[in-house]
mmCIF file of C-alpha atoms and ligand atoms in Angstrom:
data_model
loop_
_atom_site.group_PDB
_atom_site.id
_atom_site.type_symbol
_atom_site.label_atom_id
_atom_site.label_comp_id
_atom_site.label_asym_id
_atom_site.label_seq_id
_atom_site.Cartn_x
_atom_site.Cartn_y
_atom_site.Cartn_z
ATOM 1 C CA MET A 1 0.000 0.000 0.000
ATOM 2 C CA THR A 2 1.187 3.547 -0.684
ATOM 3 C CA ILE A 3 2.222 5.452 2.408
ATOM 4 C CA GLU A 4 0.671 8.873 2.971
ATOM 5 C CA PHE A 5 2.556 11.561 4.913
ATOM 6 C CA ARG A 6 0.678 14.463 6.519
ATOM 7 C CA SER A 7 1.360 17.308 8.928
ATOM 8 C CA THR A 8 -2.219 18.345 9.685
ATOM 9 C CA MET A 9 -4.778 17.373 12.343
ATOM 10 C CA ASP A 10 -8.495 16.916 11.614
ATOM 11 C CA VAL A 11 -11.256 17.868 14.022
ATOM 12 C CA GLU A 12 -14.966 17.484 13.259
ATOM 13 C CA LEU A 13 -17.837 18.451 15.519
ATOM 14 C CA ILE A 14 -20.052 15.386 15.236
ATOM 15 C CA ASP A 15 -22.783 16.228 17.740
ATOM 16 C CA HIS A 16 -23.650 18.620 20.532
ATOM 17 C CA MET A 17 -26.326 19.164 23.178
ATOM 18 C CA GLY A 18 -27.181 22.416 24.956
ATOM 19 C CA SER A 19 -26.414 26.098 24.528
ATOM 20 C CA ASP A 20 -25.747 29.296 26.505
ATOM 21 C CA GLU A 21 -29.406 29.124 27.525
ATOM 22 C CA SER A 22 -28.940 25.603 29.004
ATOM 23 C CA ILE A 23 -26.141 26.930 31.221
ATOM 24 C CA ALA A 24 -28.322 29.783 32.485
ATOM 25 C CA ARG A 25 -31.301 27.456 33.035
ATOM 26 C CA SER A 26 -29.202 25.037 35.113
ATOM 27 C CA ALA A 27 -27.822 27.878 37.214
ATOM 28 C CA ARG A 28 -31.244 29.466 37.778
ATOM 29 C CA VAL A 29 -32.786 26.349 39.314
ATOM 30 C CA SER A 30 -31.040 27.231 42.572
ATOM 31 C CA SER A 31 -32.924 30.511 42.911
ATOM 32 C CA GLY A 32 -36.085 29.528 41.000
ATOM 33 C CA THR A 33 -35.796 32.614 38.777
ATOM 34 C CA SER A 34 -35.900 33.099 35.017
ATOM 35 C CA GLY A 35 -34.146 35.807 33.040
ATOM 36 C CA THR A 36 -34.062 37.673 29.751
ATOM 37 C CA GLU A 37 -31.350 36.999 27.182
ATOM 38 C CA GLU A 38 -29.473 40.057 28.420
ATOM 39 C CA GLN A 39 -29.737 38.944 32.045
ATOM 40 C CA ASN A 40 -28.427 35.523 31.049
ATOM 41 C CA VAL A 41 -25.333 37.144 29.509
ATOM 42 C CA GLY A 42 -24.680 38.777 32.886
ATOM 43 C CA LEU A 43 -25.375 35.528 34.727
ATOM 44 C CA LEU A 44 -22.892 33.573 32.575
ATOM 45 C CA ARG A 45 -20.342 36.317 33.170
ATOM 46 C CA MET A 46 -20.722 35.936 36.934
ATOM 47 C CA LEU A 47 -20.552 32.125 36.721
ATOM 48 C CA MET A 48 -17.305 32.279 34.721
ATOM 49 C CA ARG A 49 -15.770 35.021 36.894
ATOM 50 C CA ASP A 50 -16.538 33.198 40.166
ATOM 51 C CA ARG A 51 -15.642 29.764 38.719
ATOM 52 C CA HIS A 52 -19.127 28.450 39.492
ATOM 53 C CA GLY A 53 -18.451 25.520 37.187
ATOM 54 C CA SER A 54 -21.225 22.940 37.303
ATOM 55 C CA PRO A 55 -23.770 24.821 35.074
ATOM 56 C CA PHE A 56 -21.175 24.619 32.267
ATOM 57 C CA GLU A 57 -21.507 20.836 32.435
ATOM 58 C CA SER A 58 -24.997 21.218 30.885
ATOM 59 C CA VAL A 59 -23.468 21.482 27.403
ATOM 60 C CA THR A 60 -21.932 18.404 25.760
ATOM 61 C CA TYR A 61 -19.900 18.027 22.575
ATOM 62 C CA GLN A 62 -18.771 15.043 20.546
ATOM 63 C CA PHE A 63 -15.756 15.527 18.271
ATOM 64 C CA LYS A 64 -13.988 13.197 15.882
ATOM 65 C CA VAL A 65 -10.234 13.783 16.019
ATOM 66 C CA THR A 66 -7.714 12.364 13.536
ATOM 67 C CA CYS A 67 -4.134 12.898 14.680
ATOM 68 C CA PRO A 68 -0.857 11.010 15.218
ATOM 69 C CA ILE A 69 -0.675 8.581 18.165
ATOM 70 C CA PHE A 70 1.706 10.895 20.067
ATOM 71 C CA VAL A 71 -1.014 13.585 20.084
ATOM 72 C CA ALA A 72 -3.800 11.147 21.013
ATOM 73 C CA ARG A 73 -1.709 9.912 23.912
ATOM 74 C CA GLU A 74 -1.536 13.437 25.359
ATOM 75 C CA PHE A 75 -5.229 13.964 24.641
ATOM 76 C CA PHE A 76 -6.270 10.838 26.559
ATOM 77 C CA ARG A 77 -4.709 12.274 29.732
ATOM 78 C CA HIS A 78 -7.885 14.375 29.919
ATOM 79 C CA ARG A 79 -9.929 11.949 31.992
ATOM 80 C CA ILE A 80 -13.172 13.887 32.251
ATOM 81 C CA ALA A 81 -14.265 12.772 28.785
ATOM 82 C CA SER A 82 -15.413 9.599 27.008
ATOM 83 C CA TYR A 83 -13.380 8.038 24.224
ATOM 84 C CA ASN A 84 -13.714 5.467 21.446
ATOM 85 C CA GLU A 85 -10.712 4.850 19.201
ATOM 86 C CA VAL A 86 -9.919 2.886 16.019
ATOM 87 C CA SER A 87 -8.694 -0.586 16.984
ATOM 88 C CA GLY A 88 -5.450 -2.057 15.693
ATOM 89 C CA ARG A 89 -6.699 -5.435 16.935
ATOM 90 C CA TYR A 90 -9.907 -5.474 14.890
ATOM 91 C CA LYS A 91 -8.800 -3.836 11.642
ATOM 92 C CA VAL A 92 -5.738 -3.508 9.458
ATOM 93 C CA LEU A 93 -4.410 0.017 10.062
ATOM 94 C CA GLU A 94 -4.049 2.669 7.366
ATOM 95 C CA PRO A 95 -0.520 3.705 6.260
ATOM 96 C CA VAL A 96 -0.880 7.385 7.190
ATOM 97 C CA PHE A 97 2.058 8.932 9.063
ATOM 98 C CA TYR A 98 2.966 12.325 10.456
ATOM 99 C CA VAL A 99 5.901 14.321 9.159
ATOM 100 C CA PRO A 100 6.577 17.793 10.637
ATOM 101 C CA GLU A 101 6.070 20.631 8.190
ATOM 102 C CA PRO A 102 9.269 22.653 7.546
ATOM 103 C CA ALA A 103 8.001 25.613 9.628
ATOM 104 C CA ARG A 104 7.521 23.477 12.751
ATOM 105 C CA PRO A 105 10.071 24.685 15.362
ATOM 106 C CA LEU A 106 12.750 22.011 15.908
ATOM 107 C CA ALA A 107 15.354 23.473 18.259
ATOM 108 C CA GLN A 108 14.546 23.172 21.993
ATOM 109 C CA ILE A 109 16.408 25.682 24.163
ATOM 110 C CA GLY A 110 16.248 26.047 27.959
ATOM 111 C CA LYS A 111 15.168 23.713 30.769
ATOM 112 C CA PRO A 112 11.982 21.775 31.647
ATOM 113 C CA GLY A 113 9.131 24.192 32.309
ATOM 114 C CA ALA A 114 10.914 27.039 30.507
ATOM 115 C CA TYR A 115 11.701 25.764 27.022
ATOM 116 C CA ARG A 116 11.851 28.031 24.023
ATOM 117 C CA PHE A 117 11.450 26.530 20.559
ATOM 118 C CA GLU A 118 13.147 27.948 17.495
ATOM 119 C CA PRO A 119 13.089 27.070 13.793
ATOM 120 C CA GLY A 120 15.383 24.265 12.655
ATOM 121 C CA THR A 121 18.352 24.834 10.372
ATOM 122 C CA PRO A 122 17.869 23.715 6.745
ATOM 123 C CA GLU A 123 19.932 20.588 7.604
ATOM 124 C CA GLN A 124 17.731 19.779 10.651
ATOM 125 C CA ILE A 125 14.550 20.297 8.614
ATOM 126 C CA SER A 126 15.737 17.980 5.878
ATOM 127 C CA LEU A 127 17.040 15.317 8.324
ATOM 128 C CA THR A 128 13.806 15.414 10.358
ATOM 129 C CA ALA A 129 11.652 14.794 7.278
ATOM 130 C CA THR A 130 13.956 12.048 5.987
ATOM 131 C CA ALA A 131 14.127 10.277 9.366
ATOM 132 C CA HIS A 132 10.342 10.359 9.830
ATOM 133 C CA LYS A 133 9.740 9.030 6.319
ATOM 134 C CA SER A 134 12.328 6.273 6.413
ATOM 135 C CA ALA A 135 11.310 5.079 9.915
ATOM 136 C CA ALA A 136 7.641 4.997 8.849
ATOM 137 C CA GLY A 137 8.475 3.186 5.592
ATOM 138 C CA TRP A 138 10.604 0.585 7.380
ATOM 139 C CA ALA A 139 7.970 0.015 10.063
ATOM 140 C CA TRP A 140 5.106 -0.266 7.569
ATOM 141 C CA GLU A 141 7.048 -2.779 5.500
ATOM 142 C CA HIS A 142 7.548 -4.948 8.596
ATOM 143 C CA TYR A 143 3.882 -4.564 9.649
ATOM 144 C CA GLU A 144 2.745 -5.832 6.232
ATOM 145 C CA TRP A 145 5.336 -8.625 6.310
ATOM 146 C CA LEU A 146 4.067 -9.867 9.691
ATOM 147 C CA LEU A 147 0.440 -9.764 8.504
ATOM 148 C CA LYS A 148 1.374 -11.640 5.327
ATOM 149 C CA GLU A 149 2.998 -14.370 7.448
ATOM 150 C CA GLY A 150 -0.238 -14.777 9.403
ATOM 151 C CA VAL A 151 0.782 -12.916 12.572
ATOM 152 C CA ALA A 152 -2.213 -11.442 14.418
ATOM 153 C CA ARG A 153 -2.953 -7.739 13.868
ATOM 154 C CA GLU A 154 -2.666 -7.104 17.614
ATOM 155 C CA VAL A 155 0.975 -8.273 17.531
ATOM 156 C CA ALA A 156 1.972 -6.958 14.082
ATOM 157 C CA ARG A 157 0.953 -3.406 15.048
ATOM 158 C CA ASN A 158 3.664 -3.293 17.721
ATOM 159 C CA VAL A 159 6.283 -2.363 15.125
ATOM 160 C CA LEU A 160 4.472 0.859 14.133
ATOM 161 C CA PRO A 161 5.731 4.236 15.415
ATOM 162 C CA LEU A 162 4.043 7.047 17.358
ATOM 163 C CA SER A 163 3.794 9.046 14.130
ATOM 164 C CA LEU A 164 1.021 6.741 12.815
ATOM 165 C CA TYR A 165 -2.348 8.498 12.560
ATOM 166 C CA THR A 166 -5.277 7.328 14.653
ATOM 167 C CA SER A 167 -8.910 8.472 14.907
ATOM 168 C CA PHE A 168 -11.137 8.712 17.931
ATOM 169 C CA TYR A 169 -14.431 10.116 19.109
ATOM 170 C CA VAL A 170 -14.270 12.203 22.254
ATOM 171 C CA THR A 171 -17.354 13.297 24.148
ATOM 172 C CA MET A 172 -16.835 15.995 26.761
ATOM 173 C CA ASN A 173 -18.863 18.628 28.536
ATOM 174 C CA LEU A 174 -18.120 22.331 28.173
ATOM 175 C CA ARG A 175 -16.486 22.619 31.605
ATOM 176 C CA SER A 176 -14.031 19.843 30.772
ATOM 177 C CA LEU A 177 -13.492 21.255 27.286
ATOM 178 C CA LEU A 178 -12.577 24.666 28.744
ATOM 179 C CA ASN A 179 -10.077 22.925 31.044
ATOM 180 C CA PHE A 180 -8.601 21.177 27.984
ATOM 181 C CA LEU A 181 -8.410 24.465 26.053
ATOM 182 C CA SER A 182 -6.830 26.313 28.987
ATOM 183 C CA LEU A 183 -3.998 23.744 29.057
ATOM 184 C CA ARG A 184 -3.554 22.937 25.367
ATOM 185 C CA TRP A 185 -3.576 26.370 23.728
ATOM 186 C CA ALA A 186 -1.017 29.016 24.692
ATOM 187 C CA HIS A 187 -3.558 31.723 23.817
ATOM 188 C CA GLU A 188 -2.654 35.405 23.999
ATOM 189 C CA ASP A 189 -5.565 35.974 26.419
ATOM 190 C CA SER A 190 -4.481 33.179 28.807
ATOM 191 C CA LYS A 191 -3.853 34.444 32.327
ATOM 192 C CA VAL A 192 -2.059 31.227 33.310
ATOM 193 C CA PRO A 193 0.878 30.316 31.051
ATOM 194 C CA THR A 194 0.989 26.909 29.406
ATOM 195 C CA PHE A 195 3.485 25.295 27.019
ATOM 196 C CA PRO A 196 1.561 22.787 24.897
ATOM 197 C CA LEU A 197 2.896 20.603 22.138
ATOM 198 C CA LYS A 198 2.298 22.411 18.814
ATOM 199 C CA GLU A 199 0.348 19.520 17.341
ATOM 200 C CA ILE A 200 -2.163 19.233 20.225
ATOM 201 C CA GLU A 201 -2.458 23.023 20.168
ATOM 202 C CA ALA A 202 -3.607 22.750 16.543
ATOM 203 C CA VAL A 203 -6.315 20.310 17.676
ATOM 204 C CA ALA A 204 -7.325 22.658 20.534
ATOM 205 C CA LYS A 205 -7.647 25.629 18.160
ATOM 206 C CA ASP A 206 -10.042 23.707 15.917
ATOM 207 C CA MET A 207 -12.086 22.474 18.887
ATOM 208 C CA ASP A 208 -12.321 26.024 20.254
ATOM 209 C CA ARG A 209 -13.497 27.381 16.878
ATOM 210 C CA LEU A 210 -16.185 24.721 16.471
ATOM 211 C CA ALA A 211 -17.382 24.723 20.094
ATOM 212 C CA ARG A 212 -17.711 28.494 20.449
ATOM 213 C CA GLU A 213 -20.343 28.565 17.690
ATOM 214 C CA VAL A 214 -22.594 26.553 20.032
ATOM 215 C CA CYS A 215 -22.026 28.724 23.156
ATOM 216 C CA PRO A 216 -20.723 32.119 22.004
ATOM 217 C CA VAL A 217 -21.492 33.892 25.285
ATOM 218 C CA ALA A 218 -19.742 31.306 27.480
ATOM 219 C CA PHE A 219 -16.652 31.466 25.253
ATOM 220 C CA GLU A 220 -16.644 35.261 25.240
ATOM 221 C CA HIS A 221 -16.510 35.254 29.055
ATOM 222 C CA PHE A 222 -13.913 32.442 29.039
ATOM 223 C CA ASP A 223 -11.661 34.703 26.941
ATOM 224 C CA SER A 224 -12.335 37.830 28.974
ATOM 225 C CA PHE A 225 -11.509 36.139 32.310
ATOM 226 C CA GLY A 226 -8.140 34.907 31.044
ATOM 227 C CA ARG A 227 -9.215 31.507 29.737
ATOM 228 C CA VAL A 228 -9.304 29.957 33.203
ATOM 229 C CA ALA A 229 -11.716 27.003 33.253
ATOM 230 C CA PRO A 230 -14.632 27.516 35.677
HETATM 231 C C1 FAD B 301 2.033 21.568 28.942
HETATM 232 C C2 FAD B 301 1.716 20.261 29.578
HETATM 233 C C3 FAD B 301 2.740 19.393 29.939
HETATM 234 C C4 FAD B 301 2.443 18.170 30.550
HETATM 235 N N1 FAD B 301 3.477 17.334 30.872
HETATM 236 C C5 FAD B 301 3.206 16.139 31.451
HETATM 237 C C6 FAD B 301 4.267 15.230 31.797
HETATM 238 O O1 FAD B 301 5.426 15.511 31.599
HETATM 239 N N2 FAD B 301 3.946 14.040 32.346
HETATM 240 C C7 FAD B 301 2.640 13.696 32.623
HETATM 241 O O2 FAD B 301 2.401 12.605 33.143
HETATM 242 N N3 FAD B 301 1.620 14.533 32.294
HETATM 243 C C8 FAD B 301 1.864 15.729 31.718
HETATM 244 N N4 FAD B 301 0.830 16.559 31.382
HETATM 245 C C9 FAD B 301 -0.559 16.112 31.606
HETATM 246 C C10 FAD B 301 -1.194 16.811 32.811
HETATM 247 O O3 FAD B 301 -0.516 16.489 34.011
HETATM 248 C C11 FAD B 301 -2.676 16.405 32.947
HETATM 249 O O4 FAD B 301 -2.761 15.011 33.164
HETATM 250 C C12 FAD B 301 -3.476 16.719 31.698
HETATM 251 O O5 FAD B 301 -3.210 18.026 31.248
HETATM 252 C C13 FAD B 301 -4.976 16.556 31.977
HETATM 253 O O6 FAD B 301 -5.381 17.638 32.771
HETATM 254 P P1 FAD B 301 -6.509 17.488 33.878
HETATM 255 O O7 FAD B 301 -6.134 16.470 34.907
HETATM 256 O O8 FAD B 301 -6.806 18.880 34.392
HETATM 257 O O9 FAD B 301 -7.757 16.992 32.990
HETATM 258 P P2 FAD B 301 -8.862 15.902 33.344
HETATM 259 O O10 FAD B 301 -8.255 14.574 33.587
HETATM 260 O O11 FAD B 301 -9.886 16.004 32.236
HETATM 261 O O12 FAD B 301 -9.472 16.393 34.698
HETATM 262 C C14 FAD B 301 -10.254 17.609 34.747
HETATM 263 C C15 FAD B 301 -10.270 18.083 36.200
HETATM 264 O O13 FAD B 301 -10.952 17.125 37.003
HETATM 265 C C16 FAD B 301 -10.296 17.033 38.264
HETATM 266 N N5 FAD B 301 -9.776 15.666 38.428
HETATM 267 C C17 FAD B 301 -9.724 14.691 37.480
HETATM 268 N N6 FAD B 301 -9.222 13.565 37.992
HETATM 269 C C18 FAD B 301 -8.934 13.826 39.288
HETATM 270 C C19 FAD B 301 -8.370 13.064 40.336
HETATM 271 N N7 FAD B 301 -7.986 11.807 40.181
HETATM 272 N N8 FAD B 301 -8.222 13.649 41.533
HETATM 273 C C20 FAD B 301 -8.593 14.932 41.739
HETATM 274 N N9 FAD B 301 -9.132 15.717 40.783
HETATM 275 C C21 FAD B 301 -9.298 15.173 39.571
HETATM 276 C C22 FAD B 301 -9.187 18.085 38.284
HETATM 277 O O14 FAD B 301 -9.724 19.280 38.798
HETATM 278 C C23 FAD B 301 -8.884 18.246 36.816
HETATM 279 O O15 FAD B 301 -8.299 19.503 36.486
HETATM 280 C C24 FAD B 301 1.097 17.791 30.788
HETATM 281 C C25 FAD B 301 0.078 18.673 30.426
HETATM 282 C C26 FAD B 301 0.373 19.888 29.832
HETATM 283 C C27 FAD B 301 -0.756 20.804 29.432
#
């Protein structure tokens, strides 16, 4: 099979439940009041400012994410979510591998917690692409060889690298999503600094863009209070 090399991540919003109004409705049950649209904007502002988080759990999203295994592995550290992933035991995997695009910073300077990343030299850029491609090609060849010799998929897959693409569905509520976004996007409005991997940051940016269409008011307040999850 022909090997495909990519540098991009794919994020689709598959399904969602709830809206800004759902958040306000959940919050208002405590006082038994109802409010106008304008009053709800103010209510959501107060909830975000005071980190009164549970009403934000009233909104749920399901995304489909296609990314390399090294990104998925970081993603799955976010436990307040539900996941279903493509199985390398039940199907033959697709030969799609990650290769960094030339603009991806390659030089890591500093110490843990305070790294700075800078562009690679032309030699580093070329070596990085070559090494990714040859490692993926070698691994894929051995994966196919093992399958051809009748070795089970669940064993043959062990020779494949972290750069292989995987796909998964993730279902998470808005509160958990905001926590994810606060950690995985070094946004200019973030009050608390974070240093995410570039590739998971690309996923976070797409999730933010898609999710804010569903709850524009909640996201506006998230931004204005420094992108701290409630
Ligand atoms: C820049 C960066 C670098 C990182 N580096 C490393 C690393 O080197 N090694 C490593 O192992 N991880 C690393 N992580 C992962 C990190 O430690 C978290 O596991 C990950 O970001 C998930 O965050 P979370 O626990 O807030 O999310 P979730 O698991 O979705 O949890 C959401 C919230 O629920 C609460 N919660 C969930 N589970 C518990 C629990 N068991 N007890 C108490 N409260 C809970 C917490 O309030 C938590 O914030 C890194 C993360 C980032 C963003």
